[in-house]
Short mmCIF file of C-alpha atoms in Angstrom, two decimals:
data_model
loop_
_atom_site.label_atom_id
_atom_site.label_comp_id
_atom_site.label_asym_id
_atom_site.label_seq_id
_atom_site.Cartn_x
_atom_site.Cartn_y
_atom_site.Cartn_z
CA UNK A 1 37.43 4.87 -7.60
CA UNK A 2 36.45 1.18 -7.08
CA UNK A 3 33.75 0.21 -4.71
CA UNK A 4 35.02 0.20 -1.11
CA UNK A 5 36.40 -2.95 0.44
CA UNK A 6 33.72 -3.10 3.09
CA UNK A 7 31.23 -3.58 0.39
CA UNK A 8 33.11 -6.18 -1.49
CA UNK A 9 33.60 -8.33 1.75
CA UNK A 10 29.73 -7.93 2.68
CA UNK A 11 28.72 -8.88 -1.03
CA UNK A 12 31.09 -12.01 -0.84
CA UNK A 13 29.60 -12.96 2.69
CA UNK A 14 26.05 -12.95 0.88
CA UNK A 15 26.59 -14.46 -2.50
CA UNK A 16 28.60 -17.35 -4.11
CA UNK A 17 32.03 -16.18 -5.57
CA UNK A 18 30.98 -16.12 -9.24
CA UNK A 19 27.60 -14.01 -8.55
CA UNK A 20 29.49 -11.76 -6.17
CA UNK A 21 32.23 -11.17 -8.76
CA UNK A 22 29.39 -9.82 -11.12
CA UNK A 23 28.13 -7.56 -8.66
CA UNK A 24 31.28 -6.01 -7.71
CA UNK A 25 32.46 -5.44 -11.13
CA UNK A 26 28.99 -3.73 -11.77
CA UNK A 27 29.34 -1.51 -8.53
CA UNK A 28 33.13 -0.63 -9.64
CA UNK A 29 31.63 0.97 -12.83
CA UNK A 30 28.97 2.90 -10.82
CA UNK A 31 31.40 4.17 -8.31
CA UNK A 32 33.74 5.15 -11.14
CA UNK A 33 31.16 7.05 -12.99
CA UNK A 34 29.74 8.77 -9.86
CA UNK A 35 26.28 8.95 -11.54
CA UNK A 36 23.78 10.32 -8.98
CA UNK A 37 21.07 10.65 -11.60
CA UNK A 38 18.92 7.77 -10.77
CA UNK A 39 21.42 4.76 -10.34
CA UNK A 40 19.91 1.35 -9.03
CA UNK A 41 18.53 2.00 -5.45
CA UNK A 42 19.29 -1.64 -4.63
CA UNK A 43 22.91 -1.45 -5.40
CA UNK A 44 23.06 1.86 -3.37
CA UNK A 45 21.58 -0.01 -0.33
CA UNK A 46 24.08 -2.80 -0.72
CA UNK A 47 26.95 -1.18 1.48
CA UNK A 48 24.50 -1.50 4.36
CA UNK A 49 24.09 -5.27 4.42
CA UNK A 50 24.97 -6.81 7.83
CA UNK A 51 26.87 -9.85 8.08
CA UNK A 52 24.76 -13.20 7.76
CA UNK A 53 23.80 -15.11 10.78
CA UNK A 54 25.08 -18.42 11.06
CA UNK A 55 23.39 -21.14 9.10
CA UNK A 56 20.34 -23.13 10.74
CA UNK A 57 20.92 -26.14 12.67
CA UNK A 58 19.32 -28.16 15.22
CA UNK A 59 19.14 -26.87 18.74
CA UNK A 60 18.16 -28.92 21.91
CA UNK A 61 15.58 -27.64 24.46
CA UNK A 62 17.71 -26.76 27.72
CA UNK A 63 16.63 -29.07 30.78
CA UNK A 64 14.35 -27.44 33.20
CA UNK A 65 13.12 -24.62 30.67
CA UNK A 66 9.29 -23.72 30.33
CA UNK A 67 8.98 -26.52 27.87
CA UNK A 68 7.92 -28.90 30.54
CA UNK A 69 4.44 -28.30 29.54
CA UNK A 70 1.63 -28.90 31.93
CA UNK A 71 3.54 -29.50 35.05
CA UNK A 72 3.38 -25.69 36.26
CA UNK A 73 0.81 -22.86 36.08
CA UNK A 74 1.29 -20.03 33.76
CA UNK A 75 3.52 -18.16 36.40
CA UNK A 76 6.05 -20.93 36.16
CA UNK A 77 6.03 -20.67 32.45
CA UNK A 78 6.31 -17.21 31.80
CA UNK A 79 7.57 -15.35 35.00
CA UNK A 80 10.93 -15.06 33.49
CA UNK A 81 9.56 -12.21 31.27
CA UNK A 82 9.48 -9.80 34.22
CA UNK A 83 13.26 -10.16 34.31
CA UNK A 84 13.31 -8.21 31.06
CA UNK A 85 10.24 -5.88 31.07
CA UNK A 86 7.52 -4.51 33.34
CA UNK A 87 4.64 -6.73 33.97
CA UNK A 88 1.27 -5.11 34.36
CA UNK A 89 -1.44 -6.96 35.64
CA UNK A 90 -4.91 -6.12 34.19
CA UNK A 91 -8.28 -7.76 34.15
CA UNK A 92 -8.93 -9.87 31.12
CA UNK A 93 -12.32 -8.50 30.79
CA UNK A 94 -10.60 -5.18 29.85
CA UNK A 95 -8.84 -6.69 26.67
CA UNK A 96 -10.84 -6.95 23.53
CA UNK A 97 -9.80 -8.51 20.01
CA UNK A 98 -10.91 -6.07 17.26
CA UNK A 99 -11.40 -8.19 14.11
CA UNK A 100 -11.66 -5.97 11.01
CA UNK A 101 -10.11 -2.71 9.40
CA UNK A 102 -13.44 -1.06 9.86
CA UNK A 103 -13.80 -1.93 13.55
CA UNK A 104 -10.36 -0.72 14.00
CA UNK A 105 -10.95 2.73 12.27
CA UNK A 106 -14.31 3.19 13.88
CA UNK A 107 -12.93 2.57 17.32
CA UNK A 108 -10.43 5.19 17.00
CA UNK A 109 -12.71 7.72 15.64
CA UNK A 110 -15.02 7.08 18.60
CA UNK A 111 -12.21 7.14 21.33
CA UNK A 112 -10.88 10.50 19.80
CA UNK A 113 -14.13 12.20 19.92
CA UNK A 114 -14.66 11.17 23.74
CA UNK A 115 -10.98 11.79 24.86
CA UNK A 116 -10.54 14.53 27.87
CA UNK A 117 -6.78 14.23 28.49
CA UNK A 118 -4.80 12.82 25.96
CA UNK A 119 -4.56 11.13 22.40
CA UNK A 120 -1.45 9.49 21.29
CA UNK A 121 -0.89 8.26 17.96
CA UNK A 122 2.41 6.46 16.90
CA UNK A 123 2.60 5.14 13.35
CA UNK A 124 4.82 4.62 10.41
CA UNK A 125 2.72 7.36 8.43
CA UNK A 126 -0.58 9.08 8.23
CA UNK A 127 -2.25 8.76 4.80
CA UNK A 128 -3.39 11.58 2.83
CA UNK A 129 -7.11 10.45 1.72
CA UNK A 130 -10.62 11.02 2.83
CA UNK A 131 -10.88 8.68 5.54
CA UNK A 132 -7.33 9.76 7.03
CA UNK A 133 -8.77 13.30 6.75
CA UNK A 134 -11.91 12.28 8.78
CA UNK A 135 -9.56 11.03 11.39
CA UNK A 136 -7.68 14.51 11.47
CA UNK A 137 -11.08 16.08 11.55
CA UNK A 138 -11.89 14.07 14.99
CA UNK A 139 -8.51 15.33 16.59
CA UNK A 140 -9.53 18.98 15.40
CA UNK A 141 -13.18 18.59 17.09
CA UNK A 142 -11.77 17.01 20.11
CA UNK A 143 -9.25 19.75 20.53
CA UNK A 144 -11.90 22.54 19.93
CA UNK A 145 -13.95 21.00 22.36
CA UNK A 146 -11.36 20.84 24.90
CA UNK A 147 -11.23 24.63 24.59
CA UNK A 148 -14.93 25.32 24.87
CA UNK A 149 -15.40 22.98 27.52
CA UNK A 150 -14.25 23.42 30.91
CA UNK A 151 -14.50 19.57 31.60
CA UNK A 152 -11.47 18.79 29.33
CA UNK A 153 -9.36 21.84 29.07
CA UNK A 154 -6.27 20.20 29.14
CA UNK A 155 -6.33 17.88 26.19
CA UNK A 156 -3.24 16.93 24.68
CA UNK A 157 -2.60 15.39 21.09
CA UNK A 158 0.63 13.69 20.37
CA UNK A 159 1.60 12.28 16.93
CA UNK A 160 4.83 10.39 16.30
CA UNK A 161 5.44 9.33 12.68
CA UNK A 162 8.76 8.25 10.61
CA UNK A 163 10.28 11.22 9.11
CA UNK A 164 11.19 9.76 5.69
CA UNK A 165 7.76 8.01 5.08
CA UNK A 166 5.80 11.06 6.54
CA UNK A 167 7.57 13.63 4.44
CA UNK A 168 7.27 11.68 0.95
CA UNK A 169 5.79 13.70 -1.71
CA UNK A 170 4.29 17.24 -1.64
CA UNK A 171 1.15 16.43 0.06
CA UNK A 172 2.15 14.13 3.04
CA UNK A 173 1.61 13.27 6.61
CA UNK A 174 3.28 16.62 7.65
CA UNK A 175 0.89 18.58 5.38
CA UNK A 176 -2.28 16.65 6.71
CA UNK A 177 -1.21 17.64 10.41
CA UNK A 178 0.08 21.16 9.88
CA UNK A 179 -3.49 22.99 10.25
CA UNK A 180 -4.00 21.45 13.64
CA UNK A 181 -0.36 22.33 14.73
CA UNK A 182 -1.14 25.95 13.42
CA UNK A 183 -4.44 26.15 15.34
CA UNK A 184 -3.64 24.12 18.36
CA UNK A 185 0.15 25.08 19.06
CA UNK A 186 0.04 24.61 22.62
CA UNK A 187 -1.89 21.48 22.59
CA UNK A 188 -0.40 19.74 19.60
CA UNK A 189 2.83 17.87 19.10
CA UNK A 190 4.16 16.14 15.91
CA UNK A 191 7.38 14.24 16.25
CA UNK A 192 9.17 12.70 13.22
CA UNK A 193 11.69 9.99 14.04
CA UNK A 194 14.82 9.84 11.71
CA UNK A 195 16.99 6.94 11.69
CA UNK A 196 20.72 7.60 12.56
CA UNK A 197 21.68 5.18 9.83
CA UNK A 198 20.41 7.49 7.06
CA UNK A 199 23.19 10.14 6.88
CA UNK A 200 25.84 11.61 4.77
CA UNK A 201 26.36 10.38 1.19
CA UNK A 202 24.06 7.69 1.60
CA UNK A 203 21.01 10.19 2.51
CA UNK A 204 21.98 12.17 -0.70
CA UNK A 205 22.15 9.16 -3.06
CA UNK A 206 19.17 6.92 -1.93
CA UNK A 207 15.91 7.88 -3.89
CA UNK A 208 13.12 9.18 -1.92
CA UNK A 209 11.17 6.11 -2.68
CA UNK A 210 13.55 3.77 -1.08
CA UNK A 211 15.17 5.83 1.70
CA UNK A 212 12.83 4.36 4.28
CA UNK A 213 14.65 0.95 3.83
CA UNK A 214 17.39 2.02 5.92
CA UNK A 215 15.38 2.24 9.04
CA UNK A 216 12.09 3.61 10.33
CA UNK A 217 10.01 4.33 13.14
CA UNK A 218 7.44 1.20 12.95
CA UNK A 219 5.77 1.38 16.33
CA UNK A 220 1.80 1.26 15.87
CA UNK A 221 0.28 2.45 19.11
CA UNK A 222 -3.14 4.38 19.44
CA UNK A 223 -4.02 5.65 22.89
CA UNK A 224 -7.09 7.49 24.25
CA UNK A 225 -6.94 8.54 27.94
CA UNK A 226 -6.54 5.35 29.73
CA UNK A 227 -7.43 2.98 26.75
CA UNK A 228 -5.08 1.93 24.00
CA UNK A 229 -4.90 -0.12 20.92
CA UNK A 230 -1.88 -1.96 20.03
CA UNK A 231 -1.63 -3.00 16.32
CA UNK A 232 0.43 -3.57 13.31
CA UNK A 233 -1.85 -1.19 11.20
CA UNK A 234 -0.83 1.98 9.97
CA UNK A 235 -3.19 5.29 9.63
CA UNK A 236 -3.76 4.81 6.05
CA UNK A 237 -7.07 4.19 4.23
CA UNK A 238 -6.04 0.55 3.29
CA UNK A 239 -5.59 -0.35 6.75
CA UNK A 240 -9.19 0.84 7.47
CA UNK A 241 -10.96 -0.85 4.51
CA UNK A 242 -9.25 -3.97 2.93
CA UNK A 243 -5.78 -4.59 4.42
CA UNK A 244 -6.25 -7.37 7.13
CA UNK A 245 -4.05 -6.75 10.34
CA UNK A 246 -4.35 -7.52 14.15
CA UNK A 247 -5.71 -5.12 16.89
CA UNK A 248 -6.28 -5.36 20.43
CA UNK A 249 -8.14 -2.98 22.65
CA UNK A 250 -7.09 -2.58 26.33
CA UNK A 251 -9.78 -0.58 27.87
CA UNK A 252 -9.20 1.43 31.12
CA UNK A 253 -5.66 0.02 31.54
CA UNK A 254 -4.07 2.99 33.03
CA UNK A 255 -0.68 1.79 33.81
CA UNK A 256 -0.35 0.11 30.41
CA UNK A 257 -1.49 3.37 28.81
CA UNK A 258 0.87 5.53 30.93
CA UNK A 259 3.89 3.27 29.84
CA UNK A 260 3.18 3.68 26.11
CA UNK A 261 2.54 7.28 26.27
CA UNK A 262 5.73 7.57 28.04
CA UNK A 263 7.73 5.54 25.46
CA UNK A 264 6.07 7.65 22.61
CA UNK A 265 7.18 10.70 24.38
CA UNK A 266 10.71 9.50 24.87
CA UNK A 267 10.99 8.58 20.98
CA UNK A 268 9.28 11.80 20.36
CA UNK A 269 12.11 13.61 22.47
CA UNK A 270 14.83 12.27 20.36
CA UNK A 271 12.99 13.16 17.16
CA UNK A 272 12.56 16.06 14.83
CA UNK A 273 9.66 18.36 15.87
CA UNK A 274 7.21 19.41 13.24
CA UNK A 275 6.99 23.38 13.39
CA UNK A 276 3.98 25.40 12.24
CA UNK A 277 5.84 26.53 9.23
CA UNK A 278 6.54 23.09 8.11
CA UNK A 279 10.18 23.15 9.26
CA UNK A 280 11.67 20.68 11.69
CA UNK A 281 14.02 21.26 14.75
CA UNK A 282 15.52 19.03 17.44
CA UNK A 283 14.80 19.61 21.22
CA UNK A 284 17.28 21.73 23.02
CA UNK A 285 20.41 19.63 24.04
CA UNK A 286 19.43 16.75 22.01
CA UNK A 287 22.05 15.35 19.44
CA UNK A 288 20.63 15.56 15.79
CA UNK A 289 20.17 12.21 14.30
CA UNK A 290 21.92 12.53 10.81
CA UNK A 291 23.77 15.70 11.25
CA UNK A 292 25.35 15.00 14.73
CA UNK A 293 27.60 12.13 15.95
CA UNK A 294 26.07 8.52 15.15
CA UNK A 295 27.15 7.18 18.35
CA UNK A 296 26.24 10.11 20.46
CA UNK A 297 22.83 10.17 19.16
CA UNK A 298 22.22 6.53 19.73
CA UNK A 299 23.52 6.81 23.28
CA UNK A 300 21.42 9.57 24.17
CA UNK A 301 18.42 8.06 22.59
CA UNK A 302 18.83 4.77 24.36
CA UNK A 303 19.19 6.54 27.47
CA UNK A 304 16.20 8.42 27.13
CA UNK A 305 13.90 5.52 26.06
CA UNK A 306 15.30 3.02 28.59
CA UNK A 307 14.42 5.35 31.35
CA UNK A 308 10.78 4.63 30.56
CA UNK A 309 11.34 0.87 30.92
CA UNK A 310 13.70 0.95 33.94
CA UNK A 311 11.48 3.46 35.67
CA UNK A 312 8.25 1.34 35.39
CA UNK A 313 10.16 -1.78 36.49
CA UNK A 314 11.37 -0.09 39.57
CA UNK A 315 8.12 1.29 40.13
CA UNK A 316 6.55 -2.40 40.13
CA UNK A 317 9.65 -3.71 42.29
CA UNK A 318 8.74 -1.05 45.06
CA UNK A 319 5.06 -2.07 44.88
CA UNK A 320 5.64 -5.85 44.65
CA UNK A 321 8.44 -6.25 47.27
CA UNK A 322 10.09 -9.49 47.39
CA UNK A 323 8.95 -10.10 51.09
CA UNK A 324 5.30 -9.80 49.89
CA UNK A 325 5.69 -12.61 47.30
CA UNK A 326 8.52 -14.90 46.37
CA UNK A 327 7.44 -14.31 42.81
CA UNK A 328 7.36 -10.46 43.10
CA UNK A 329 3.85 -10.33 42.50
CA UNK A 330 3.72 -12.91 39.64
CA UNK A 331 2.56 -15.65 41.92
CA UNK A 332 -0.44 -17.81 40.61
CA UNK A 333 -2.24 -17.01 43.69
CA UNK A 334 -1.88 -13.16 42.99
CA UNK A 335 -3.06 -13.47 39.43
CA UNK A 336 -6.70 -13.76 40.33
CA UNK A 337 -6.80 -10.94 42.89
CA UNK A 338 -9.58 -8.43 42.14
CA UNK A 339 -10.06 -10.14 38.75
CA UNK A 340 -6.53 -9.26 37.54
CA UNK A 341 -6.16 -12.62 35.75
CA UNK A 342 -3.97 -11.38 32.84
CA UNK A 343 -0.36 -10.04 32.40
CA UNK A 344 0.75 -7.52 29.81
CA UNK A 345 4.38 -7.30 28.98
CA UNK A 346 5.51 -4.41 26.52
CA UNK A 347 8.36 -5.52 24.61
CA UNK A 348 10.43 -2.84 22.61
CA UNK A 349 13.11 -3.54 19.91
CA UNK A 350 15.28 -0.71 18.72
CA UNK A 351 18.60 -2.24 17.49
CA UNK A 352 19.90 0.92 15.93
CA UNK A 353 19.92 2.46 19.48
CA UNK A 354 21.29 -0.83 21.12
CA UNK A 355 17.71 -1.96 22.69
CA UNK A 356 16.77 -5.62 21.85
CA UNK A 357 14.37 -6.74 24.72
CA UNK A 358 11.66 -7.92 22.15
CA UNK A 359 14.52 -10.01 20.38
CA UNK A 360 15.46 -11.53 23.68
CA UNK A 361 12.09 -12.49 24.62
CA UNK A 362 10.97 -13.86 21.38
CA UNK A 363 14.00 -16.15 21.20
CA UNK A 364 13.39 -17.39 24.59
CA UNK A 365 9.73 -18.09 23.73
CA UNK A 366 10.66 -19.83 20.44
CA UNK A 367 13.42 -21.94 22.40
CA UNK A 368 11.09 -22.86 25.41
CA UNK A 369 8.28 -24.06 23.04
CA UNK A 370 8.35 -27.72 24.23
CA UNK A 371 6.91 -30.79 22.73
CA UNK A 372 3.16 -31.12 22.32
CA UNK A 373 2.80 -27.29 22.43
CA UNK A 374 1.71 -25.58 19.41
CA UNK A 375 2.67 -22.19 18.19
CA UNK A 376 0.55 -20.20 15.39
CA UNK A 377 2.76 -17.79 13.95
CA UNK A 378 1.99 -15.14 11.31
CA UNK A 379 3.71 -12.33 9.29
CA UNK A 380 2.70 -10.53 6.22
CA UNK A 381 6.28 -10.66 5.04
CA UNK A 382 7.58 -14.13 5.97
CA UNK A 383 11.27 -13.78 6.37
CA UNK A 384 12.33 -15.19 9.83
CA UNK A 385 15.74 -14.04 11.04
CA UNK A 386 18.34 -16.89 10.87
CA UNK A 387 18.26 -17.02 14.69
CA UNK A 388 14.52 -17.41 14.83
CA UNK A 389 14.64 -19.82 11.92
CA UNK A 390 17.14 -21.90 13.76
CA UNK A 391 14.85 -22.15 16.88
CA UNK A 392 11.73 -22.90 15.00
CA UNK A 393 13.47 -25.87 13.01
CA UNK A 394 15.20 -27.07 16.25
CA UNK A 395 12.38 -26.67 18.61
CA UNK A 396 9.85 -29.55 19.88
CA UNK A 397 6.67 -27.66 19.53
CA UNK A 398 4.49 -27.93 16.63
CA UNK A 399 4.45 -24.71 14.41
CA UNK A 400 1.69 -23.57 11.82
CA UNK A 401 3.18 -20.47 10.02
CA UNK A 402 0.92 -18.27 8.03
CA UNK A 403 2.19 -15.86 5.66
CA UNK A 404 0.70 -13.81 2.62
CA UNK A 405 0.19 -15.61 -0.84
CA UNK A 406 1.83 -13.39 -3.74
CA UNK A 407 -1.69 -11.74 -4.56
CA UNK A 408 -2.18 -10.43 -1.14
CA UNK A 409 1.22 -9.21 -0.58
CA UNK A 410 1.21 -5.36 0.00
CA UNK A 411 3.67 -5.03 -3.10
CA UNK A 412 1.82 -7.21 -5.52
CA UNK A 413 1.55 -5.27 -8.86
CA UNK A 414 4.26 -2.46 -7.66
CA UNK A 415 6.26 -0.84 -10.36
CA UNK A 416 10.09 -1.48 -10.54
CA UNK A 417 12.15 -3.29 -7.96
CA UNK A 418 9.45 -3.30 -5.56
CA UNK A 419 7.13 -5.17 -7.77
CA UNK A 420 9.77 -8.20 -7.34
CA UNK A 421 9.02 -8.36 -3.54
CA UNK A 422 6.14 -10.88 -3.73
CA UNK A 423 8.25 -13.23 -5.96
CA UNK A 424 11.09 -12.80 -3.63
CA UNK A 425 9.03 -13.92 -0.55
CA UNK A 426 7.91 -16.97 -2.68
CA UNK A 427 11.50 -17.81 -3.20
CA UNK A 428 12.21 -17.29 0.63
CA UNK A 429 9.13 -19.51 1.50
CA UNK A 430 10.53 -22.15 -0.88
CA UNK A 431 13.82 -22.27 0.66
CA UNK A 432 12.33 -22.48 4.25
CA UNK A 433 9.95 -25.29 3.18
CA UNK A 434 12.78 -27.33 1.57
CA UNK A 435 14.77 -26.93 4.72
CA UNK A 436 11.82 -28.37 6.70
CA UNK A 437 11.62 -31.24 4.38
CA UNK A 438 15.23 -32.05 4.39
CA UNK A 439 15.01 -32.12 8.16
CA UNK A 440 11.98 -34.49 7.92
CA UNK A 441 9.87 -31.82 9.89
CA UNK A 442 6.89 -31.84 7.65
CA UNK A 443 4.56 -33.24 10.42
CA UNK A 444 5.62 -30.59 12.99
CA UNK A 445 6.08 -27.51 10.87
CA UNK A 446 3.28 -26.49 8.43
CA UNK A 447 3.40 -23.34 6.12
CA UNK A 448 0.18 -21.84 5.18
CA UNK A 449 -0.93 -18.94 2.67
CA UNK A 450 -3.63 -16.40 3.36
CA UNK A 451 -5.89 -15.86 0.36
CA UNK A 452 -8.65 -13.25 0.13
CA UNK A 453 -9.65 -11.43 -3.10
CA UNK A 454 -9.37 -7.81 -3.36
CA UNK A 455 -7.64 -7.71 0.15
CA UNK A 456 -4.04 -7.50 1.18
CA UNK A 457 -2.51 -9.32 4.22
CA UNK A 458 -0.42 -7.47 6.98
CA UNK A 459 -1.07 -9.46 10.19
CA UNK A 460 1.67 -10.34 12.30
CA UNK A 461 2.27 -12.09 15.70
CA UNK A 462 1.77 -15.46 17.41
CA UNK A 463 -0.52 -17.53 19.65
CA UNK A 464 0.83 -20.04 22.23
CA UNK A 465 -1.25 -23.14 23.08
CA UNK A 466 0.22 -25.03 26.14
CA UNK A 467 0.32 -29.01 25.93
CA UNK A 468 -3.28 -30.30 26.11
CA UNK A 469 -5.03 -26.88 25.94
CA UNK A 470 -7.40 -25.93 23.26
CA UNK A 471 -7.12 -22.15 23.85
CA UNK A 472 -4.07 -19.91 23.69
CA UNK A 473 -2.70 -18.55 26.78
CA UNK A 474 -0.24 -16.21 25.32
CA UNK A 475 -0.15 -13.90 22.22
CA UNK A 476 2.24 -11.55 20.88
CA UNK A 477 0.74 -8.57 18.93
CA UNK A 478 2.20 -5.22 17.78
CA UNK A 479 4.55 -4.14 15.06
CA UNK A 480 7.29 -6.55 14.38
CA UNK A 481 7.44 -8.94 11.47
CA UNK A 482 10.12 -11.35 12.96
CA UNK A 483 12.25 -10.54 10.10
CA UNK A 484 15.72 -8.85 9.77
CA UNK A 485 14.18 -5.22 9.38
CA UNK A 486 12.15 -5.82 12.60
CA UNK A 487 15.28 -6.93 14.45
CA UNK A 488 17.78 -4.86 13.13
CA UNK A 489 16.72 -1.65 11.49
CA UNK A 490 13.46 -0.38 12.81
CA UNK A 491 11.88 0.96 16.14
CA UNK A 492 9.31 -1.74 16.94
CA UNK A 493 7.02 -2.53 19.92
CA UNK A 494 4.65 -5.09 20.83
CA UNK A 495 2.95 -6.63 23.87
CA UNK A 496 3.07 -10.07 25.19
CA UNK A 497 -0.45 -11.03 26.76
CA UNK A 498 -0.39 -14.00 29.07
CA UNK A 499 -4.04 -14.75 30.28
CA UNK A 500 -5.81 -17.22 32.60
CA UNK A 501 -9.16 -15.44 31.35
CA UNK A 502 -11.04 -18.11 29.63
CA UNK A 503 -13.20 -15.40 27.82
CA UNK A 504 -10.18 -13.69 26.57
CA UNK A 505 -8.35 -17.04 25.62
CA UNK A 506 -11.52 -17.78 23.50
CA UNK A 507 -11.16 -14.14 21.94
CA UNK A 508 -7.70 -15.12 20.88
CA UNK A 509 -8.56 -18.61 19.64
CA UNK A 510 -11.33 -17.19 17.48
CA UNK A 511 -8.97 -14.59 16.06
CA UNK A 512 -6.46 -17.06 15.11
CA UNK A 513 -8.91 -19.51 13.66
CA UNK A 514 -10.49 -16.80 11.65
CA UNK A 515 -7.05 -15.93 9.86
CA UNK A 516 -6.24 -19.36 9.35
CA UNK A 517 -9.42 -20.38 7.60
CA UNK A 518 -8.70 -18.11 4.95
CA UNK A 519 -5.43 -20.00 4.23
CA UNK A 520 -4.27 -23.09 2.28
CA UNK A 521 -1.33 -25.48 3.41
CA UNK A 522 1.73 -25.17 1.32
CA UNK A 523 3.22 -28.31 -0.26
CA UNK A 524 5.84 -28.91 -2.85
CA UNK A 525 3.07 -28.76 -5.62
CA UNK A 526 2.62 -24.95 -4.37
CA UNK A 527 5.97 -23.97 -5.84
CA UNK A 528 5.37 -25.77 -8.96
CA UNK A 529 2.33 -23.50 -10.13
CA UNK A 530 3.04 -21.17 -12.90
CA UNK A 531 2.44 -17.97 -10.82
CA UNK A 532 5.04 -19.18 -8.33
CA UNK A 533 7.93 -19.12 -10.94
CA UNK A 534 10.81 -16.90 -9.67
CA UNK A 535 12.93 -15.38 -12.19
CA UNK A 536 16.77 -15.63 -11.81
CA UNK A 537 17.31 -12.01 -11.04
CA UNK A 538 14.80 -11.89 -8.42
CA UNK A 539 16.65 -14.94 -6.58
CA UNK A 540 19.90 -12.70 -7.06
CA UNK A 541 18.60 -9.87 -5.22
CA UNK A 542 16.50 -11.83 -2.70
CA UNK A 543 19.29 -11.45 -0.14
CA UNK A 544 18.93 -7.69 -0.40
CA UNK A 545 15.12 -7.84 -0.26
CA UNK A 546 15.48 -9.74 2.75
CA UNK A 547 17.43 -7.14 4.59
CA UNK A 548 15.54 -4.20 3.38
CA UNK A 549 11.69 -4.88 2.93
#
């Protein structure tokens, strides 16, 4: 049995004919042998490659866009976001930028201990070390206290994780949470999202170590009553100690917290439910993600999740009626009412389910970034989609892009195929840098590498500086990496914060500068260093790595 024709077409769409011919001949032998005893995980993933985006090209900014910097207030620049998502107005004084893994960890522990109504945790996985156990112990203490104390008898704890990552190994996220589920069954919920794309023969063939590459639950939301942390950090010891990420605490922001609690509940409703005996079941009436019809699951999941977004938007439209304000509550004058000088826009991206709000908003932001404005963009895994890359290369704004140097890449030193990932990202960065140079954009687009001994780098997001301003007025912060996986494979969520609050703008500026102070700017000589040599086989598999890691 030769490799399927769809696989052949996809390979030829990614690689030159000579290289594609080698891959297809190899895959033909694998398919004929039907060897399921540990074949190449990379080749097993290859049939899922999506059609490549069109090649990058220059694009012009449309007339009348928000790129006309300095001529309008923040409302004029960003009111369009409310057409896509709810817009929550909050006091800027209620938003705090956390700066370190330890501060993130200690804040979570403290908030769990004082929670009275709800604790909601959404992450890729929960680690199995001592620090993670202390976090679980905090949940146990809070639940026990709620049973003993009449002041908080209704405390509920809900945890949403990815099924594949959370089930890996004999000791895993599930076994960490089982004691709580067994002891506080009526107060505890553990949901395990399973992508509908990992099913059938693929689910049997892809090794456990690599099955998460097909698609995961990647949202990072940590909620305690009416306060919430939005981050890109997982619940694992390195994220509490020496893995640099970004974290923002929204304190006493009830509407924002309600939205994300509802969002996590909706994703949980379409996920597998962990039972006290460590089995999993689906809620009654819900389509199974990998046993049921794929389209039926995606349709049902999209409907359930978009109910949250649409309900929040409808509620705001009823509250901010058009006759009250021509901007439906987003006027400049209304921003400062009651100290509510900041907007929070929740952005959700779940393309396997047909939801692509974050992608639409991010593309509009990149497109509208006008001349003399500045965008600082960071990603632990620099792998812009073709669409994002095209917009960056064709925009008028100045860009400073921060990514991980090889030694702070989370895969540095890993075994097997994963160990080649840092080198693949070096190759991706060099390709991008060469494009910048070929277009003569070196003065406008700058690439930086983060360095920090004994640390890894996982920060992601952007900071947007309007023309003539020394502080950012907008930031994106959350789980997306701006890469292919974030846009096409995983469940992601982040927030856009737009603020006129000077103190909050200063916090954002300090956060951005703190990260970039540990970086060096990339030049052509960077790629000539001995440790930046990329082997030929790594270059050949880089298109696969771009799509799956």
